[in-house]
Tab-separated table of C-alpha atoms (C1' of nucleotides) in Angstrom:
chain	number	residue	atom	x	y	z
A	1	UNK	CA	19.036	-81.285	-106.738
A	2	UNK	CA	19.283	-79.243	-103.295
A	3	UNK	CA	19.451	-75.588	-105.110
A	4	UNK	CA	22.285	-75.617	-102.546
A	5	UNK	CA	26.181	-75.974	-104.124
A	6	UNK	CA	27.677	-79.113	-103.200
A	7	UNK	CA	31.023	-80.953	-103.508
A	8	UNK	CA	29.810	-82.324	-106.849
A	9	UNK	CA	29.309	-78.579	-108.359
A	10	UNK	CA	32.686	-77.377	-107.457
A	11	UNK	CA	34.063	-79.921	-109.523
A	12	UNK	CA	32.885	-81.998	-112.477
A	13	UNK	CA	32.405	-85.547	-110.921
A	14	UNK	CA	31.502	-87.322	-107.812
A	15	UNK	CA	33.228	-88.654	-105.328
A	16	UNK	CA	34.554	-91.991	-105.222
A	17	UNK	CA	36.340	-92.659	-102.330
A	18	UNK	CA	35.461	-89.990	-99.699
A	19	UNK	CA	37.686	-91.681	-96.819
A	20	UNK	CA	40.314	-91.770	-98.777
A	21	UNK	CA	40.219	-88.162	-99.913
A	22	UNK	CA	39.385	-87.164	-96.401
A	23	UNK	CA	42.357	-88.916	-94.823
A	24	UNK	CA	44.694	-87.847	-98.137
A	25	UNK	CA	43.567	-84.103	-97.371
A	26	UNK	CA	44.686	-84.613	-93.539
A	27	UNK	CA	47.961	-85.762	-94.128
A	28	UNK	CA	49.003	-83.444	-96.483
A	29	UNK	CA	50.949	-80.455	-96.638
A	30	UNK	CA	49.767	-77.259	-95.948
A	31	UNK	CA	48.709	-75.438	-99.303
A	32	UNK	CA	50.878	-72.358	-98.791
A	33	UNK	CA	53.693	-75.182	-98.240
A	34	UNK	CA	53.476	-76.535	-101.763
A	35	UNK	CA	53.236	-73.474	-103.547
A	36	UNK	CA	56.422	-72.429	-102.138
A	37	UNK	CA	58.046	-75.956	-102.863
A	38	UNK	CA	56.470	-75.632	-106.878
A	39	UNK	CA	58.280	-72.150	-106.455
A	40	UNK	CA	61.393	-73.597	-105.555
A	41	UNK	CA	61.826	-76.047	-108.244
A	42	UNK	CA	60.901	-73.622	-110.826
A	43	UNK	CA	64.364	-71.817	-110.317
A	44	UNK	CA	65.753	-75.412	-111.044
A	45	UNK	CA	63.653	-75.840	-114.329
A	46	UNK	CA	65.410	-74.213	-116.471
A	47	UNK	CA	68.889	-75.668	-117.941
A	48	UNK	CA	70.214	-72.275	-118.198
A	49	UNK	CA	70.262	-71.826	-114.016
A	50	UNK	CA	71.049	-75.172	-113.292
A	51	UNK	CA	74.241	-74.661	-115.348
A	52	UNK	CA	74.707	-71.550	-113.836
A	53	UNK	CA	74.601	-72.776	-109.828
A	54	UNK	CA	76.623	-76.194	-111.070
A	55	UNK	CA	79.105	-73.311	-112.619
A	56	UNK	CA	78.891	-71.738	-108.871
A	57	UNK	CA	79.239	-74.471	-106.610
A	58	UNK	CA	82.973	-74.777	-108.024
A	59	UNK	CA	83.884	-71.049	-107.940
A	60	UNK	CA	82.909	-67.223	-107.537
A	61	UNK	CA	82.592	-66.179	-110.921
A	62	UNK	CA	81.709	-62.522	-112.580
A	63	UNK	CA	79.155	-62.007	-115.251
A	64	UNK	CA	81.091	-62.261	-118.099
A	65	UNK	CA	82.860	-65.537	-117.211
A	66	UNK	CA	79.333	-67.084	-117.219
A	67	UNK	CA	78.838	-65.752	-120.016
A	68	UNK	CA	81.535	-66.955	-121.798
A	69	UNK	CA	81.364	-70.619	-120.200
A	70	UNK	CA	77.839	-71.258	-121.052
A	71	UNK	CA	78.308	-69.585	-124.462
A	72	UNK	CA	75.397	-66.793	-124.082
A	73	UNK	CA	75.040	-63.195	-124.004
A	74	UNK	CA	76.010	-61.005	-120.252
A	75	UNK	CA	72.543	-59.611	-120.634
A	76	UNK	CA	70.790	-63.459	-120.690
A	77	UNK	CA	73.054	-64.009	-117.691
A	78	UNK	CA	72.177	-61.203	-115.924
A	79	UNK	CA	68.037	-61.542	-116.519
A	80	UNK	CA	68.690	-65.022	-114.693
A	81	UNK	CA	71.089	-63.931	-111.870
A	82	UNK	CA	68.350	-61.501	-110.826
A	83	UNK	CA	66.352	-64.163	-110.914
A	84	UNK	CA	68.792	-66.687	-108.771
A	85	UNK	CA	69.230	-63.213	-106.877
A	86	UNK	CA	65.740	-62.435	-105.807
A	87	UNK	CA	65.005	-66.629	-104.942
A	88	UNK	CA	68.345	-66.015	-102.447
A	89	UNK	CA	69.898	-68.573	-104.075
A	90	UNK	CA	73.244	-66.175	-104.827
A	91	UNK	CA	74.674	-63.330	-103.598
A	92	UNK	CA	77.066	-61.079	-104.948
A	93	UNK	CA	79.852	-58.767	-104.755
A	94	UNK	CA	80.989	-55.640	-106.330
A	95	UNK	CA	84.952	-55.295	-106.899
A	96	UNK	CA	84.924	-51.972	-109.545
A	97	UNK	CA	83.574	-52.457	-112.686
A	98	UNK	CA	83.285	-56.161	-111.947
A	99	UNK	CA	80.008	-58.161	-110.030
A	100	UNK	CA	81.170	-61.720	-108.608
A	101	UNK	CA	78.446	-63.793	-107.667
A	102	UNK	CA	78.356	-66.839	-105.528
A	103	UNK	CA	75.807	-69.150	-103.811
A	104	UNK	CA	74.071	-68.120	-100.856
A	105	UNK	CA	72.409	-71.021	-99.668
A	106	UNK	CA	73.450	-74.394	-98.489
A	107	UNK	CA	71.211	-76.903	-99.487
A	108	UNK	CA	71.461	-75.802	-103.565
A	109	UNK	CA	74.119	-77.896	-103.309
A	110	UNK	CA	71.752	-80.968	-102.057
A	111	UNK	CA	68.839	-80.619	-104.119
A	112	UNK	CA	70.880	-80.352	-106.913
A	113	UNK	CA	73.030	-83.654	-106.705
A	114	UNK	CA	69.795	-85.264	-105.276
A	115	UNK	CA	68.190	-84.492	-108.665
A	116	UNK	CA	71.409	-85.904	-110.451
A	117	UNK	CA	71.820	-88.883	-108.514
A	118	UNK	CA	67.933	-89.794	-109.905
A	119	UNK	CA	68.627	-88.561	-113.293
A	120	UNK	CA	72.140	-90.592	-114.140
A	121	UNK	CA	70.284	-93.982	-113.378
B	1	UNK	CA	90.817	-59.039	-136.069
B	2	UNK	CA	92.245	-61.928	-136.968
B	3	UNK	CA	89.112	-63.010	-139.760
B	4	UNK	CA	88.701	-66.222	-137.408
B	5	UNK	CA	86.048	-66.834	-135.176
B	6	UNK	CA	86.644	-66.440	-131.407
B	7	UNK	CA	85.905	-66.474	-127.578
B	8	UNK	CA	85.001	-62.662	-128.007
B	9	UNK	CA	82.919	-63.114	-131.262
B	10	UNK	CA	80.935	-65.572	-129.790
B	11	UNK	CA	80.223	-63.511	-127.019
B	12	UNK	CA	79.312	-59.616	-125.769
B	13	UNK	CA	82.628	-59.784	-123.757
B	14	UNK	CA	85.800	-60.981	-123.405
B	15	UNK	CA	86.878	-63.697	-120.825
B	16	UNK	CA	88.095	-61.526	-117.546
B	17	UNK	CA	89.323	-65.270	-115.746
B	18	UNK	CA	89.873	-67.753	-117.954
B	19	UNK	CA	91.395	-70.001	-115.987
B	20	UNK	CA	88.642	-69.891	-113.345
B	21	UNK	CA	86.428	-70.592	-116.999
B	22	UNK	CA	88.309	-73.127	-117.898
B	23	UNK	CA	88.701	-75.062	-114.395
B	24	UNK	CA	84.848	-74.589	-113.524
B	25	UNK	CA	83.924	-75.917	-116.833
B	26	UNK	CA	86.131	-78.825	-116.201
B	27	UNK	CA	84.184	-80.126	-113.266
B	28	UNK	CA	80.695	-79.176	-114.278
B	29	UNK	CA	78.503	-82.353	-115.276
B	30	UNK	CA	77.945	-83.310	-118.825
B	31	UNK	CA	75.291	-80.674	-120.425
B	32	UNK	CA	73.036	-83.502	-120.892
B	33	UNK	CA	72.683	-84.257	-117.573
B	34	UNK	CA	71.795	-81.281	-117.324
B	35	UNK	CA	69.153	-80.548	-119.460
B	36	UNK	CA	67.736	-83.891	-117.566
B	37	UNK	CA	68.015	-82.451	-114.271
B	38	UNK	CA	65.734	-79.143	-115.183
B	39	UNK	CA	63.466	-81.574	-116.696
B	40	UNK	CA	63.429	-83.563	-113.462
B	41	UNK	CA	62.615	-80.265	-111.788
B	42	UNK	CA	60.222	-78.835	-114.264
B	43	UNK	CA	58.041	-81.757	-113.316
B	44	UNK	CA	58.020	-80.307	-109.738
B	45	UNK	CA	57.533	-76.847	-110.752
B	46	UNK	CA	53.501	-76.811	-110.871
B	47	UNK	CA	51.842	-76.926	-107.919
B	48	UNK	CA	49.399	-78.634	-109.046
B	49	UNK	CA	51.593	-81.131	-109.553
B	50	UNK	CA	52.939	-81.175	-106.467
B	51	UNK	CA	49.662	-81.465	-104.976
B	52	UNK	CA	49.085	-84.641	-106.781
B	53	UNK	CA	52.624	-86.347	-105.782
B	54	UNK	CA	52.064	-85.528	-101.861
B	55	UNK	CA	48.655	-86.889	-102.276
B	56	UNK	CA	49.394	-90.194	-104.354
B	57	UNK	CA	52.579	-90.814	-101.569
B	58	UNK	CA	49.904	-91.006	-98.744
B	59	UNK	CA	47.482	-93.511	-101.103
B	60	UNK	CA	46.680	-94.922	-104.000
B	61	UNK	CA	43.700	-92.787	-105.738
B	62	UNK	CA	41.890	-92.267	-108.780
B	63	UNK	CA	41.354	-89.641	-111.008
B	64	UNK	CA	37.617	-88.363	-109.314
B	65	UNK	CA	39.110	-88.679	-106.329
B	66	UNK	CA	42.253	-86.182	-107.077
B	67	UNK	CA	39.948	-83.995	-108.693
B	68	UNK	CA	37.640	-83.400	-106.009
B	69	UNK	CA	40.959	-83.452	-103.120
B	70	UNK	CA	42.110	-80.589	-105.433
B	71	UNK	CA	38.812	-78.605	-106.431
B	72	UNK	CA	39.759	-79.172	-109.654
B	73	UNK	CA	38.468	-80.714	-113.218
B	74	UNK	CA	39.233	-84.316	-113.840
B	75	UNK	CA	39.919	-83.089	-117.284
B	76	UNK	CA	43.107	-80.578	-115.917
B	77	UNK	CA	44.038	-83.599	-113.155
B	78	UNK	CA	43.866	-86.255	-116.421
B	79	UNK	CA	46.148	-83.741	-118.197
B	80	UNK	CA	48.876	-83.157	-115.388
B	81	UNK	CA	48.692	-86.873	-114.695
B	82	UNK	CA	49.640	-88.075	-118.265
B	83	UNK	CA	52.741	-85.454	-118.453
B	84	UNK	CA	53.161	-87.491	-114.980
B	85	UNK	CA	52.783	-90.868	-116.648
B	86	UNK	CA	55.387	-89.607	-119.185
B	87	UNK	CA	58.101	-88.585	-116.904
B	88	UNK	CA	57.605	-92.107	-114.805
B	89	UNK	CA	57.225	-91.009	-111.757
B	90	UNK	CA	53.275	-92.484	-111.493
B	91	UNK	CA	51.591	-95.505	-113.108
B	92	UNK	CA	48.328	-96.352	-113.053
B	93	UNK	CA	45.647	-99.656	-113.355
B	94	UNK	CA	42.246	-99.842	-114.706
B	95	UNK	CA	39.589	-101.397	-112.528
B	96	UNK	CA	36.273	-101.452	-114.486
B	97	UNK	CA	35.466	-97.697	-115.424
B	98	UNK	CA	38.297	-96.694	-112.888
B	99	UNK	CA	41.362	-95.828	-113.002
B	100	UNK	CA	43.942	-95.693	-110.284
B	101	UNK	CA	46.958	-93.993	-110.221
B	102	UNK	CA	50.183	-94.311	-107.770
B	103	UNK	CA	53.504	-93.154	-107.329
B	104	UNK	CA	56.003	-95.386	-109.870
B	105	UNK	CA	59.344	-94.222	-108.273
B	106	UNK	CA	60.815	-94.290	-104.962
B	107	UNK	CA	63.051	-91.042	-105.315
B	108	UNK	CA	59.837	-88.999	-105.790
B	109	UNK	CA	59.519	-88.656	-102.733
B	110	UNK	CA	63.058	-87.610	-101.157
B	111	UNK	CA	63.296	-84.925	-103.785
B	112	UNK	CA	59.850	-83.503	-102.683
B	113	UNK	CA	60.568	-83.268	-99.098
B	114	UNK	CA	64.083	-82.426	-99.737
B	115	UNK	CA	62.747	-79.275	-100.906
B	116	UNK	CA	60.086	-79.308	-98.056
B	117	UNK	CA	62.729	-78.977	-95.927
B	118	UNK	CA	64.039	-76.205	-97.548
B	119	UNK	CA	60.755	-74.348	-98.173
B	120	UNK	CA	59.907	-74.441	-94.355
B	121	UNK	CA	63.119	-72.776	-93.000
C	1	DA	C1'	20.207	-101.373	-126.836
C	2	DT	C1'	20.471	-97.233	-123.999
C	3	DA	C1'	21.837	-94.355	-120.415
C	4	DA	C1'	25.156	-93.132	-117.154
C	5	DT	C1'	29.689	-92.479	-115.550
C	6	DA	C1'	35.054	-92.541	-115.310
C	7	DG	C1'	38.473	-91.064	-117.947
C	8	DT	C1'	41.002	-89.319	-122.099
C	9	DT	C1'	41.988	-86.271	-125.787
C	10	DG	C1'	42.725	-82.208	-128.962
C	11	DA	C1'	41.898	-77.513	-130.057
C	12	DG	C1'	41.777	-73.117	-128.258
C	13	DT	C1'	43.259	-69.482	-125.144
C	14	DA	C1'	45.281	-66.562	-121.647
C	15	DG	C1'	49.201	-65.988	-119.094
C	16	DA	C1'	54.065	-67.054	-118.001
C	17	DT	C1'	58.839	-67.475	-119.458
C	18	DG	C1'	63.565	-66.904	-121.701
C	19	DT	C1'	66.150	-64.531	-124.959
C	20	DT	C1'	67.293	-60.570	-127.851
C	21	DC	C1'	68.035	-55.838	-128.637
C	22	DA	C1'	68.983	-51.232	-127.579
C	23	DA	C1'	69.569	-47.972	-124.134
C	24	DT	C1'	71.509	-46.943	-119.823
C	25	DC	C1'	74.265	-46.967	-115.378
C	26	DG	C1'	78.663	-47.113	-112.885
C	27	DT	C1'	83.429	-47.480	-112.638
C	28	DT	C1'	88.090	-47.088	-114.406
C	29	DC	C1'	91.611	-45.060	-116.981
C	30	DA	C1'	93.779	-42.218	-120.461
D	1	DT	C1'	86.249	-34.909	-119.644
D	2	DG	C1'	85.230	-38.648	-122.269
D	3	DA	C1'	86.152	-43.204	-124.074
D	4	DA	C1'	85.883	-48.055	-122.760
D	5	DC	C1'	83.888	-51.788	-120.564
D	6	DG	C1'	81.231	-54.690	-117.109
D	7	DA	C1'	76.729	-55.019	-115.845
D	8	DT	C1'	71.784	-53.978	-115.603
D	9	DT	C1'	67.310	-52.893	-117.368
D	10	DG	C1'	62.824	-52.695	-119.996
D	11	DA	C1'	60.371	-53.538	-124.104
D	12	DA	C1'	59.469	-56.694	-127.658
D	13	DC	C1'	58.945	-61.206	-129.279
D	14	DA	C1'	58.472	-66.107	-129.738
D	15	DT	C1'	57.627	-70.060	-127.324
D	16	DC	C1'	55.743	-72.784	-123.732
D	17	DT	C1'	52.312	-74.075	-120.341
D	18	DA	C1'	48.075	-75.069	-117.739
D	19	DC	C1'	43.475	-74.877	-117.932
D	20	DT	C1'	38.766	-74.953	-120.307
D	21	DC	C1'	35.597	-76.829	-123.293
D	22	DA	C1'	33.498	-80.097	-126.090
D	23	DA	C1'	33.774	-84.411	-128.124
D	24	DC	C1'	34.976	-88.873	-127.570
D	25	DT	C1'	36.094	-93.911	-125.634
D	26	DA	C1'	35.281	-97.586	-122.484
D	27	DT	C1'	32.905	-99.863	-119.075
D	28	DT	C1'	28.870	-100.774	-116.221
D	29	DA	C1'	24.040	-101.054	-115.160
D	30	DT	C1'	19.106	-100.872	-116.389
DNA sequence: ATAATAGTTGAGTAGATGTTCAATCGTTCA
DNA sequence: TGAACGATTGAACATCTACTCAACTATTAT
């Protein structure tokens, strides 16, 4: 014991392999980086939006034809559009009483089919 | 009222475009492929985990190893790693009292920097 | 055998998340 | 004006999730 804190009492164990944790920690992405990408994919975790932005990629659609289609309540819908809306995943548009929404980004598309091309095989 | 159950009973509104319902819902993938695909992305959806995927796609390393990389317990990394383990996408070999863990599928990988892409625009 | 160390596990806990419910806003139309 | 309807909102609630902690297993070394 130094009396000083070292790498072994930040965490509970010693290291191993320090090269190899030195080199890992090099290579990798910048922290900021993969809190944004865990961000990301947590608009895709949930079955409810993913239905939702397939439902989009095919058409414009208003509230209450979500709704309807996925079999839920306007007010679930609308919790997870704001949700979809504040990521800037969709956009919307206001025609009277009625709020179409749409996708606003381009690669939704991508991730999205990437993911299903891994999950059908 | 007709006494039977329909479109509007099962919802808070009535269908505005029902053909736009009906086409969309058409082409939309199978419902369980899409409860898959959010599980696919709620693996993602941690940083933590996506800490451990970028590091284990530079180099094989074990537990102690990850722990220290990530300033965390090797309790909370042996956690995340076994919901890991479950979902496939890392396997692991015992070498005396070690144990060393590596990516198990090639997709991993695209889908992470897929969204890297994305997350850095 | 005993101690030490790498890793796993289960219970417990604090915080996040998704839906429901009721109230409300905004627009249209009678 | 006020009734009707699409949409939004906030509180409440139940569930889920990620980490901690302590106990445990398995393997190695003395």
């Amino acid at each position: 014991m130094t009396g000083y804190i070292t790498e072994t009492d930040r965490c509970d164990c010693d290291t191993i392999h320090e090269e190899v944790v030195a080199q890992v920690r090099e290579k990798m992405p910048e922290d900021e980086d993969m809190l944004n990408l865990a961000d990301l994919f947590k608009v895709f975790s949930d079955s409810t939006r993913v239905k939702i932005i397939s439902a989009l990629q095919h058409s414009e659609m208003c509230v209450c034809d979500i709704a309807v289609l996925l079999g839920m309540t306007k007010s679930a819908i609308s919790h997870q559009l704001r949700a979809l809306r504040q990521s800037k995943l969709v956009k919307n548009r206001k025609e009277g009483k009625v709020v179409y929404y749409s996708l606003d980004d381009d690669h939704v598309g991508t991730i999205l089919e990437q993911g299903l091309i891994h999950v059908r095989e």
